[in-house]
Coordinates of C-alpha atoms and ligand atoms in Angstrom, one line a residue:
M1 CA 27.5 96.1 117.4
I2 CA 25.4 99.2 118.5
K3 CA 23.1 98.7 121.2
T4 CA 20.3 101.1 122.0
K5 CA 17.9 102.0 125.0
I6 CA 15.7 104.1 126.4
I7 CA 16.0 106.1 129.5
D8 CA 13.3 108.2 130.9
G9 CA 11.7 107.8 127.6
Y10 CA 15.0 109.6 125.9
P11 CA 17.1 107.2 123.3
F12 CA 20.6 106.3 124.3
V13 CA 23.1 104.0 122.3
S14 CA 26.1 101.9 123.3
Y15 CA 29.5 103.7 122.6
T16 CA 32.8 101.9 122.5
K17 CA 36.0 103.7 121.1
E18 CA 39.3 102.0 120.3
T19 CA 41.8 101.7 123.1
F20 CA 45.5 101.2 123.0
S21 CA 48.2 99.8 125.3
S22 CA 50.3 102.5 127.7
A23 CA 53.3 102.3 125.1
A24 CA 50.8 102.8 121.9
M25 CA 49.2 105.9 123.5
I26 CA 52.5 107.1 124.9
Q27 CA 53.9 106.9 121.1
K28 CA 50.4 107.9 119.7
S29 CA 50.2 111.5 122.0
D30 CA 53.6 112.5 121.3
E31 CA 53.1 112.1 117.6
F32 CA 49.9 114.1 117.9
H33 CA 51.3 116.7 120.0
K34 CA 54.6 117.2 117.6
W35 CA 52.4 116.9 114.6
L36 CA 50.3 120.3 116.4
D37 CA 53.0 121.8 117.4
K38 CA 53.9 122.5 113.6
R39 CA 50.8 124.4 113.6
R40 CA 51.4 128.4 113.6
T41 CA 49.1 131.3 112.8
I42 CA 50.3 132.6 109.7
R43 CA 49.7 136.1 107.9
D44 CA 51.2 135.3 104.6
F45 CA 48.7 133.7 102.6
S46 CA 48.5 132.4 98.9
D47 CA 45.4 133.0 96.8
K48 CA 45.8 129.4 95.5
P49 CA 42.0 128.4 95.6
I50 CA 41.2 125.2 98.0
P51 CA 38.3 123.1 96.9
K52 CA 35.0 123.9 98.5
E53 CA 34.6 120.3 99.9
V54 CA 38.0 120.9 101.8
I55 CA 36.2 123.7 103.7
E56 CA 33.2 121.6 104.4
N57 CA 35.1 119.2 106.0
I58 CA 36.8 121.0 108.0
I59 CA 33.5 123.2 109.4
M60 CA 31.8 119.6 110.2
S61 CA 35.1 118.5 112.1
A62 CA 34.9 121.8 114.0
S63 CA 31.1 121.1 114.3
T64 CA 31.8 117.8 116.4
A65 CA 33.1 120.1 119.4
P66 CA 31.0 119.6 122.6
S67 CA 28.8 122.5 123.6
G68 CA 26.6 123.0 126.7
A69 CA 23.5 120.7 126.2
H70 CA 24.4 119.8 123.0
K71 CA 23.3 123.3 121.5
Q72 CA 25.8 123.9 119.1
P73 CA 25.5 127.5 119.4
W74 CA 27.7 128.2 116.3
T75 CA 27.3 129.4 112.6
F76 CA 30.1 129.2 110.2
C77 CA 29.9 132.0 107.6
V78 CA 32.2 131.2 104.8
V79 CA 33.2 133.8 102.3
S80 CA 34.9 133.7 99.2
D81 CA 33.2 136.3 97.2
P82 CA 35.8 138.7 96.2
I83 CA 33.3 141.7 96.7
I84 CA 32.3 140.4 100.1
K85 CA 36.2 140.1 101.0
K86 CA 36.8 143.5 99.9
Q87 CA 34.0 144.6 102.0
I88 CA 35.4 142.9 104.8
R89 CA 38.9 144.1 104.8
I90 CA 37.3 147.6 104.3
E91 CA 35.7 147.7 107.5
A92 CA 37.8 145.7 109.4
E93 CA 40.8 147.7 108.5
K94 CA 38.7 150.8 109.1
E95 CA 38.5 149.3 112.8
E96 CA 41.9 148.3 113.0
Y97 CA 43.4 151.7 112.1
E98 CA 41.9 153.3 115.2
S99 CA 43.1 150.3 117.5
Y100 CA 46.4 150.9 116.2
N101 CA 46.3 154.5 116.3
G102 CA 44.6 155.6 120.0
R103 CA 42.3 152.3 121.1
M104 CA 45.1 150.3 122.1
P105 CA 47.6 151.0 125.1
E106 CA 50.4 151.2 125.0
A107 CA 51.4 148.1 126.7
W108 CA 49.4 146.3 124.4
K109 CA 51.2 147.4 121.5
K110 CA 54.6 146.6 122.8
D111 CA 53.3 143.1 123.5
L112 CA 52.4 142.8 120.0
L113 CA 55.9 144.5 118.4
P114 CA 57.1 140.6 118.8
L115 CA 54.6 139.9 115.9
Q116 CA 55.1 142.7 113.7
T117 CA 51.4 143.4 113.1
D118 CA 50.2 146.6 112.1
W119 CA 46.5 148.0 110.7
H120 CA 46.9 146.6 107.6
K121 CA 45.0 143.6 106.5
E122 CA 45.4 142.6 102.6
F123 CA 45.4 138.9 103.4
L124 CA 41.4 139.3 104.0
E125 CA 41.3 140.0 100.1
I126 CA 44.2 137.3 99.2
C127 CA 43.3 134.2 100.9
P128 CA 40.7 132.3 99.1
Y129 CA 38.1 131.6 101.9
L130 CA 37.3 133.5 105.5
I131 CA 35.2 131.7 107.8
I132 CA 33.6 133.8 110.4
V133 CA 32.4 131.9 113.5
F134 CA 29.4 133.3 114.9
K135 CA 28.2 132.8 118.4
K136 CA 24.7 132.2 119.4
S137 CA 23.4 134.1 122.1
Y138 CA 19.8 132.4 121.9
E139 CA 18.3 130.3 119.3
F140 CA 15.0 129.9 117.6
N141 CA 12.6 126.9 118.0
A142 CA 11.2 125.5 114.9
D143 CA 8.0 127.6 116.2
G144 CA 9.7 130.6 116.2
T145 CA 10.1 131.3 119.8
K146 CA 13.7 131.6 121.2
G147 CA 15.3 128.7 123.2
N148 CA 18.2 128.8 125.7
V149 CA 22.0 128.3 124.8
Y150 CA 24.6 127.5 127.6
Y151 CA 27.9 128.1 127.9
A152 CA 28.3 129.3 124.3
T153 CA 31.2 131.4 124.5
E154 CA 33.1 127.9 125.7
S155 CA 31.5 126.2 123.2
C156 CA 32.4 128.7 120.4
G157 CA 35.9 128.4 121.4
L158 CA 36.0 124.7 121.6
A159 CA 34.8 124.7 117.8
S160 CA 37.2 127.1 117.0
G161 CA 40.1 125.5 118.4
F162 CA 38.3 122.2 116.3
L163 CA 38.4 124.0 113.4
L164 CA 42.2 125.5 113.6
T165 CA 43.1 121.7 113.9
A166 CA 41.3 120.8 111.1
I167 CA 42.7 123.4 109.0
H168 CA 46.3 122.3 110.2
N169 CA 45.4 118.5 109.3
A170 CA 44.3 119.7 105.6
G171 CA 47.8 121.0 105.3
L172 CA 46.4 124.9 105.4
G173 CA 47.2 128.0 107.3
A174 CA 45.1 130.2 109.3
L175 CA 45.0 133.4 111.4
T176 CA 42.7 133.9 114.4
H177 CA 42.1 137.6 113.9
T178 CA 39.7 139.6 116.1
P179 CA 39.4 142.9 114.1
S180 CA 37.8 145.0 117.2
P181 CA 35.0 145.7 117.5
M182 CA 33.9 143.0 115.1
N183 CA 30.2 144.2 114.6
F184 CA 30.3 145.3 111.2
L185 CA 30.7 141.5 110.0
S186 CA 26.7 141.4 111.4
K187 CA 26.0 144.0 108.9
V188 CA 28.3 142.7 106.1
L189 CA 27.1 139.5 106.5
G190 CA 23.3 140.0 107.3
R191 CA 23.4 137.9 110.6
P192 CA 20.3 137.9 112.4
E193 CA 20.2 139.4 115.9
N194 CA 20.7 136.3 117.8
E195 CA 24.0 135.8 116.6
K196 CA 27.5 137.7 117.1
P197 CA 31.0 137.7 115.5
F198 CA 33.2 135.5 117.5
L199 CA 36.3 135.1 115.4
L200 CA 37.3 135.7 111.9
I201 CA 39.4 133.0 110.8
P202 CA 41.4 133.7 107.0
V203 CA 42.2 130.1 105.7
G204 CA 44.7 129.5 102.9
Y205 CA 48.0 127.8 101.5
P206 CA 50.9 129.6 103.3
A207 CA 52.5 132.2 100.4
E208 CA 55.3 130.7 99.0
E209 CA 57.2 133.0 101.0
C210 CA 56.0 133.2 104.3
W211 CA 57.3 134.2 107.7
V212 CA 56.5 133.5 110.9
P213 CA 57.8 135.1 114.7
D214 CA 60.2 132.9 115.9
L215 CA 58.5 131.7 119.3
N216 CA 58.6 128.9 122.0
R217 CA 55.8 128.0 123.3
K218 CA 55.6 127.3 127.5
P219 CA 57.1 123.8 128.9
I220 CA 55.2 121.4 131.0
E221 CA 56.4 122.8 134.1
E222 CA 54.7 126.3 133.2
V223 CA 51.5 125.4 131.9
A224 CA 50.9 122.1 133.9
V225 CA 50.2 121.7 137.8
W226 CA 50.2 118.1 139.1
Y227 CA 48.1 117.4 142.6
Ligands
IYR301 N1 43.3 142.9 116.3 C1 44.4 143.5 116.1 C2 45.9 143.2 117.0 C3 46.3 141.8 117.4 C4 45.9 141.5 119.1 C5 46.4 140.3 119.4 I1 45.7 140.4 121.5 C6 47.2 139.7 118.4 O1 47.6 138.3 118.9 C7 47.2 140.1 117.1 C8 46.6 141.2 117.0 C9 45.3 142.9 114.8 O2 44.9 142.0 113.9 O3 46.1 143.3 114.0

């Protein structure tokens, strides 16, 4: 039963959650890791349609992420219109062409060789949905005045992580794409001046033939320090 109380004039609700024995926690956390470890960034997408409701559920999952002062400083723009997808592809490839042919230092390009990426971004037109995460640098109050947001970058990073996990859970694939600079997305999508493009995430089924680099993830010894 949920109880309620007022603290200093603000409403609170009692919170409980299902907890587990140590043995059950070990099993659940191990299973979750094994399942999450199957997530891969993909670049070979199918054009097979996905119900809109799935994308809605995925976005609502992302939007459960914690955020500074609970400001939820994010907007998820969903593009399925082929004309807008084409526009985004043209603009992204323009920027990526410049990046791969001069803007990116040689060391960066060398680091990307194992991924075999280049400036061609045909997946931007193939996959059924592009989700563009916009970060709010401030918000508009109901009366039109400006309101602050806090830790917007961290908040959007968390929401994007939740988004990728929700996409994986639906059995779909995604790419965390950062065509740089990304300002063209604000223009193409007509976003207000308080929003800046954060990530462009194509979502879809993996293509029948889908290849990913044979990568290993760092072991616990390399990513955790115990005190
Ligand atoms: N934005 C470019 C380059 C690129 C950069 C990184 I860091 C990657 O991990 C992968 C690609 C592109 O999308 O190709």
